[in-house]
Amino acid sequence: MIRVPTPLAALAAFLLVPALAAAQTVDQIVNETVAAFTGPFVSFIFAPFPGTTFPWIVGWLVVGATVFTIYFGLIQIRAFGHAIALVRGDYSNPKDAGEVSHFQALATALSGTVGLGNIAGVAVAVSIGGPGATFWMILAGLMGMASKFTECTLGVKYRNEYPDGTVSGGPMYYLSKGLGEQNRAMLGKVLAVLFAIFCILGSWGGGNMFQANQAHAQLVNITGGENSFLSGAGWITGIVLAGIVFAVIVGGIKSIAQVTERIVPFMAIVYVGAALIIIAINYDKIGWAFGQIFAGAFTGLGVAGGLVGALIQGFRRAAFSNEAGVGSAAIAHSAVRTKEPITEGFVSLLEPFIDTVVICTMTALVIVITGMLLVDPTTGLYQWNADLGRIDTVGGVSGVALTSAAFGSAVSWFPYVLAIAVVLFAFSTMISWSYYGLKAWTYLFGETKIADLSFKLLFCVFVVIGAAMDLGPVIDFSDAAIFAMAVVNIIGLYFLMPVVKRELDSYLSRLKSGEIRKYAA
């Protein structure tokens, strides 16, 4: 059993308790201070193209995904079967350098993307963009597979491998080393440092505090709401979560991978299984639901903005859900045991498929098929509420409450299943993002035990803060930081595409000749 040294625990308690006691005051100070300094940055990252409501950062991600899809000749389709074989371990040589298997790397990266966005975010997209948003969400997810392929191949190729068997990789390394090989060392260094800074900030906020905050909210919801013993006591949830998180992340990527390879399949089976049961109960509406999705994709079915509104919401949700092009997943995939960088590119392209094409689509189908979106009986179109800026829903709910209501409409106790999924999603996201932030931290401050432990302790402190406080501007800034990572990362990917192409051509030719062989049946 891992135990935190008693003096350290005492010091943490000494520092945390007074802060938590004055949470409301600190909350107000933090909100006002952070908003004043970070507002312009947040506004810039999420600003729409002139005359539209389409955020330019989403366009940046979609354009990048389109370029990589064309450049690599629909690699997401060509390599799909081989990717599954790699995850099964068919081509895994246990003697290769690295710390985790292909499956563990995939599970770790998936645990960082499969989260609350698949539950609450999709509900928002469908209630604003209508069922048609689902079609564009799927399309964006399919294209995003090529972005993941590109960045994760580079993550392995340019990783640092140490004598003790550990590795460090990700955009920080392929930006500095890869662009350095192209005589763009200064550009590469600047981009790498910027990426590392944004990654640390994103890991503390969106990858940590937001997850802890939402997990606490769900626990309050199922234990009595305002009358819950947890109501107004987020620090209790935070301390419990922080203790569990620390016990996992103190062991490094191997410990994280061992947890995620169990949690990710379980939570996916639980969530998708519940969704499939609801769909089966409403089997007579399946054809109608898909008709709504396809019709809405090209007509908008009366929602505000019509076709454009559906497209914007679909692309936005896919980009915010699977993080393709953000570069975060490349950090987890860099730890894989392999001597062929391209193999992890193949494995990683499965992530947007599972995250967006499968899980997000399941959420959207459940909402549509259970009739949670209200239809005007006279026009047959969805009942648009101009004041709320979305379609009217049963009970007037939105976000995670809309998804919960959809689940509950079929089976009364399914919202409890959803609550379990939310907590697991939040926990798995936190431990994955702790690793992303750690690697960015050690890139800036050195690969030392002190740097390693200091980040992990700081990360756990932010777990408590996130659960206990309402840090709106901090979360907004951290989300903006995560997508600022994409700006930096994709610039580097454009320069390094030819490197990935050479790796791909070399591997496929050796695979065809039989030089690359299977190690397992």
Coordinates of C-alpha atoms in Angstrom, one line a residue, residues 180-471:
G180 CA 15.6 21.0 -35.4
E181 CA 16.4 18.4 -38.0
Q182 CA 14.9 20.8 -40.6
N183 CA 17.1 23.7 -39.5
R184 CA 14.2 25.3 -37.7
A185 CA 15.6 24.8 -34.2
M186 CA 14.5 28.2 -32.8
L187 CA 11.0 27.8 -34.1
G188 CA 10.8 24.3 -32.7
K189 CA 12.1 25.3 -29.3
V190 CA 9.6 28.2 -29.0
L191 CA 6.7 26.0 -30.1
A192 CA 7.7 23.3 -27.7
V193 CA 7.9 25.6 -24.7
L194 CA 4.6 27.2 -25.6
F195 CA 3.0 23.8 -25.9
A196 CA 4.4 22.7 -22.5
I197 CA 3.0 25.8 -20.8
F198 CA -0.4 25.4 -22.3
C199 CA -0.4 21.7 -21.5
I200 CA 0.4 22.3 -17.8
L201 CA -2.4 24.9 -17.5
G202 CA -4.9 22.6 -19.3
S203 CA -4.0 19.7 -17.1
W204 CA -4.7 21.6 -13.9
G205 CA -8.0 23.1 -15.2
G206 CA -10.0 21.2 -17.8
G207 CA -8.2 17.9 -17.2
N208 CA -8.5 18.2 -13.4
M209 CA -10.5 20.9 -11.6
F210 CA -13.4 20.7 -14.0
Q211 CA -13.6 16.9 -13.8
A212 CA -13.5 17.0 -10.0
N213 CA -16.1 19.7 -9.9
Q214 CA -18.6 17.9 -12.2
A215 CA -18.0 14.5 -10.4
H216 CA -18.9 16.2 -7.1
A217 CA -22.0 17.8 -8.7
Q218 CA -23.2 14.4 -9.8
L219 CA -22.6 12.8 -6.4
V220 CA -24.7 15.6 -4.8
N221 CA -27.4 15.1 -7.4
I222 CA -27.9 11.4 -6.6
T223 CA -27.6 11.8 -2.8
G224 CA -30.4 14.2 -2.2
G225 CA -29.5 17.4 -4.1
E226 CA -29.6 20.5 -1.9
N227 CA -30.3 18.2 1.1
S228 CA -27.3 16.0 0.4
F229 CA -24.7 15.6 3.1
L230 CA -22.2 16.5 0.3
S231 CA -24.0 19.8 -0.6
G232 CA -21.6 22.6 0.0
A233 CA -18.9 20.2 1.1
G234 CA -17.0 19.7 -2.1
W235 CA -13.8 19.5 -0.2
I236 CA -14.8 16.1 1.1
T237 CA -15.2 14.7 -2.4
G238 CA -12.0 16.5 -3.4
I239 CA -9.9 15.0 -0.6
V240 CA -11.2 11.5 -1.4
L241 CA -10.6 11.9 -5.1
A242 CA -7.1 13.5 -4.5
G243 CA -6.1 10.5 -2.4
I244 CA -7.2 8.0 -5.0
V245 CA -5.6 10.0 -7.8
F246 CA -2.3 10.3 -5.9
A247 CA -2.2 6.6 -5.2
V248 CA -2.5 5.9 -8.9
I249 CA -0.3 8.6 -10.4
V250 CA 2.6 8.3 -8.0
G251 CA 3.4 5.0 -9.8
G252 CA 3.9 6.7 -13.1
I253 CA 2.6 5.7 -16.5
K254 CA 2.7 2.0 -15.7
S255 CA 0.4 2.4 -12.8
I256 CA -1.9 4.8 -14.7
A257 CA -2.0 2.3 -17.7
Q258 CA -2.8 -0.6 -15.4
V259 CA -5.8 1.3 -14.0
T260 CA -7.0 2.7 -17.3
E261 CA -6.9 -0.6 -19.1
R262 CA -9.5 -1.8 -16.6
I263 CA -11.6 1.3 -16.2
V264 CA -11.9 2.3 -19.8
P265 CA -13.4 -1.0 -21.1
F266 CA -15.6 -1.2 -18.0
M267 CA -17.0 2.3 -18.2
A268 CA -17.4 2.0 -22.0
I269 CA -19.3 -1.3 -21.7
V270 CA -21.5 0.1 -18.9
Y271 CA -22.4 3.3 -20.8
V272 CA -22.8 1.9 -24.3
G273 CA -24.6 -1.1 -22.8
A274 CA -27.2 1.1 -21.1
A275 CA -27.6 3.1 -24.3
L276 CA -28.1 0.0 -26.4
I277 CA -30.8 -1.2 -23.9
I278 CA -32.6 2.1 -24.3
I279 CA -32.3 1.9 -28.1
A280 CA -33.6 -1.7 -28.0
I281 CA -36.6 -0.7 -25.9
N282 CA -37.4 1.9 -28.6
Y283 CA -36.5 -0.4 -31.5
D284 CA -39.5 0.8 -33.5
K285 CA -38.1 4.4 -33.6
I286 CA -34.5 3.5 -34.8
G287 CA -35.3 4.1 -38.5
W288 CA -37.0 7.3 -37.6
A289 CA -34.1 8.5 -35.5
F290 CA -31.6 7.9 -38.2
G291 CA -33.9 9.7 -40.6
Q292 CA -33.9 12.7 -38.3
I293 CA -30.1 12.6 -38.2
F294 CA -29.6 12.5 -41.9
A295 CA -32.4 14.9 -42.8
G296 CA -31.2 17.3 -40.1
A297 CA -27.6 17.2 -41.4
F298 CA -28.6 18.8 -44.7
T299 CA -31.7 20.8 -43.8
G300 CA -31.4 21.7 -40.1
L301 CA -35.0 20.6 -39.5
G302 CA -36.0 24.1 -38.4
V303 CA -33.2 24.7 -35.8
A304 CA -31.6 28.1 -35.7
G305 CA -29.0 28.4 -38.4
G306 CA -30.4 25.4 -40.3
L307 CA -27.8 23.3 -42.0
V308 CA -25.0 25.7 -40.9
G309 CA -26.2 25.5 -37.2
A310 CA -26.2 21.7 -37.3
L311 CA -22.7 21.6 -38.9
I312 CA -21.2 24.0 -36.5
Q313 CA -22.5 22.1 -33.4
G314 CA -21.4 18.8 -34.8
F315 CA -17.9 19.8 -35.6
R316 CA -17.5 21.8 -32.4
R317 CA -18.5 18.8 -30.2
A318 CA -16.3 16.4 -32.1
A319 CA -13.3 18.7 -31.8
F320 CA -13.9 19.3 -28.1
S321 CA -14.5 15.6 -27.4
N322 CA -11.7 13.6 -29.1
E323 CA -9.0 16.3 -28.9
A324 CA -7.6 15.1 -32.3
G325 CA -4.9 17.6 -33.3
V326 CA -4.5 18.9 -29.7
G327 CA -1.4 16.8 -29.2
S328 CA -2.3 15.5 -25.7
A329 CA -2.7 11.8 -26.8
A330 CA 0.8 11.8 -28.3
I331 CA 2.2 12.1 -24.8
A332 CA 0.5 8.9 -23.6
H333 CA 1.2 7.0 -26.9
S334 CA 4.9 7.9 -26.7
A335 CA 5.3 5.4 -23.8
V336 CA 4.4 2.4 -25.9
R337 CA 6.7 -0.6 -26.3
T338 CA 7.6 -0.6 -30.0
K339 CA 10.5 0.2 -32.3
E340 CA 8.1 1.2 -35.1
P341 CA 6.7 4.7 -34.6
I342 CA 4.1 4.2 -37.2
T343 CA 2.4 1.3 -35.3
E344 CA 1.3 3.7 -32.6
G345 CA 0.0 6.0 -35.2
F346 CA -2.2 3.2 -36.4
V347 CA -3.4 2.3 -32.9
S348 CA -4.2 6.0 -32.0
L349 CA -6.5 6.5 -35.0
L350 CA -9.0 4.2 -33.2
E351 CA -9.5 6.8 -30.5
P352 CA -11.7 9.3 -32.4
F353 CA -13.6 6.4 -33.7
I354 CA -14.4 5.0 -30.3
D355 CA -14.8 8.4 -28.6
T356 CA -16.8 10.2 -31.2
V357 CA -18.2 7.8 -33.8
V358 CA -19.3 5.2 -31.2
I359 CA -19.8 6.8 -27.7
C360 CA -20.9 10.3 -28.7
T361 CA -23.3 8.9 -31.3
M362 CA -24.8 6.6 -28.7
T363 CA -25.6 9.6 -26.5
A364 CA -27.2 11.5 -29.4
L365 CA -29.3 8.5 -30.4
V366 CA -30.6 8.0 -26.9
I367 CA -31.7 11.7 -26.7
V368 CA -33.4 11.7 -30.1
I369 CA -35.0 8.2 -29.8
T370 CA -36.5 8.8 -26.4
G371 CA -38.2 11.9 -27.7
M372 CA -36.5 14.4 -25.3
L373 CA -36.5 17.1 -28.0
L374 CA -40.0 18.6 -28.4
V375 CA -41.7 18.8 -31.8
D376 CA -44.2 21.4 -32.8
P377 CA -47.4 19.4 -33.6
T378 CA -48.6 21.9 -36.2
T379 CA -45.4 22.1 -38.2
G380 CA -43.7 18.8 -37.4
L381 CA -40.4 20.7 -36.8
Y382 CA -38.5 20.9 -33.6
Q383 CA -39.8 23.5 -31.2
W384 CA -37.2 26.2 -31.1
N385 CA -36.9 28.4 -27.9
A386 CA -35.4 31.7 -29.0
D387 CA -35.0 32.9 -25.4
L388 CA -32.9 29.9 -24.5
G389 CA -31.2 29.6 -27.9
R390 CA -32.0 25.8 -28.2
I391 CA -34.7 23.3 -28.9
D392 CA -37.3 22.9 -26.1
T393 CA -36.8 19.7 -24.2
V394 CA -39.0 17.6 -21.9
G395 CA -38.7 19.2 -18.5
G396 CA -36.7 22.1 -19.9
V397 CA -33.4 20.4 -19.0
S398 CA -30.1 20.7 -20.9
G399 CA -26.6 19.4 -20.7
V400 CA -25.9 16.4 -18.5
A401 CA -29.4 16.7 -17.1
L402 CA -30.9 16.2 -20.5
T403 CA -28.8 13.0 -21.0
S404 CA -29.8 11.8 -17.5
A405 CA -33.5 12.5 -18.2
A406 CA -33.2 10.5 -21.5
F407 CA -31.7 7.5 -19.7
G408 CA -34.3 7.8 -16.9
S409 CA -37.2 7.9 -19.3
A410 CA -36.5 4.3 -20.3
V411 CA -35.4 2.8 -17.1
S412 CA -36.0 4.7 -13.8
W413 CA -32.7 3.7 -12.2
F414 CA -30.5 4.4 -15.2
P415 CA -29.5 7.9 -14.0
Y416 CA -27.6 6.1 -11.2
V417 CA -25.7 4.2 -13.9
L418 CA -25.0 7.4 -15.6
A419 CA -23.7 9.0 -12.3
I420 CA -21.3 6.1 -11.9
A421 CA -20.2 6.6 -15.5
V422 CA -19.7 10.3 -14.9
V423 CA -17.5 9.7 -11.8
L424 CA -15.4 7.1 -13.7
F425 CA -15.1 9.3 -16.7
A426 CA -13.9 12.2 -14.5
F427 CA -11.5 10.0 -12.6
S428 CA -9.9 8.5 -15.7
T429 CA -9.6 11.9 -17.3
M430 CA -7.8 13.2 -14.3
I431 CA -5.2 10.5 -14.1
S432 CA -4.5 10.7 -17.8
W433 CA -4.1 14.5 -17.8
S434 CA -1.9 14.2 -14.8
Y435 CA 0.6 12.3 -17.0
Y436 CA 0.2 14.9 -19.8
G437 CA 0.9 17.7 -17.4
L438 CA 3.8 15.9 -15.7
K439 CA 5.6 15.3 -19.0
A440 CA 5.2 19.0 -19.9
W441 CA 6.4 20.0 -16.4
T442 CA 9.5 17.8 -16.5
Y443 CA 10.3 19.0 -20.1
L444 CA 10.5 22.6 -18.7
F445 CA 12.0 21.8 -15.3
G446 CA 14.0 18.7 -15.8
E447 CA 13.5 14.9 -15.4
T448 CA 14.2 14.8 -11.7
K449 CA 12.4 13.1 -8.8
I450 CA 11.8 16.5 -7.1
A451 CA 10.2 17.9 -10.3
D452 CA 8.1 14.7 -10.6
L453 CA 6.8 14.7 -7.1
S454 CA 6.2 18.4 -6.9
F455 CA 3.9 18.3 -9.9
K456 CA 2.0 15.3 -8.6
L457 CA 1.4 17.0 -5.3
L458 CA 0.3 20.2 -7.0
F459 CA -2.0 18.3 -9.2
C460 CA -3.7 16.7 -6.2
V461 CA -4.1 20.0 -4.5
F462 CA -6.0 21.3 -7.6
V463 CA -8.3 18.2 -7.4
V464 CA -9.5 19.5 -4.0
I465 CA -9.8 23.1 -5.1
G466 CA -11.7 22.0 -8.2
A467 CA -14.3 20.0 -6.2
A468 CA -14.7 22.6 -3.5
M469 CA -14.9 25.8 -5.6
D470 CA -16.7 27.4 -8.5
L471 CA -13.8 28.6 -10.7

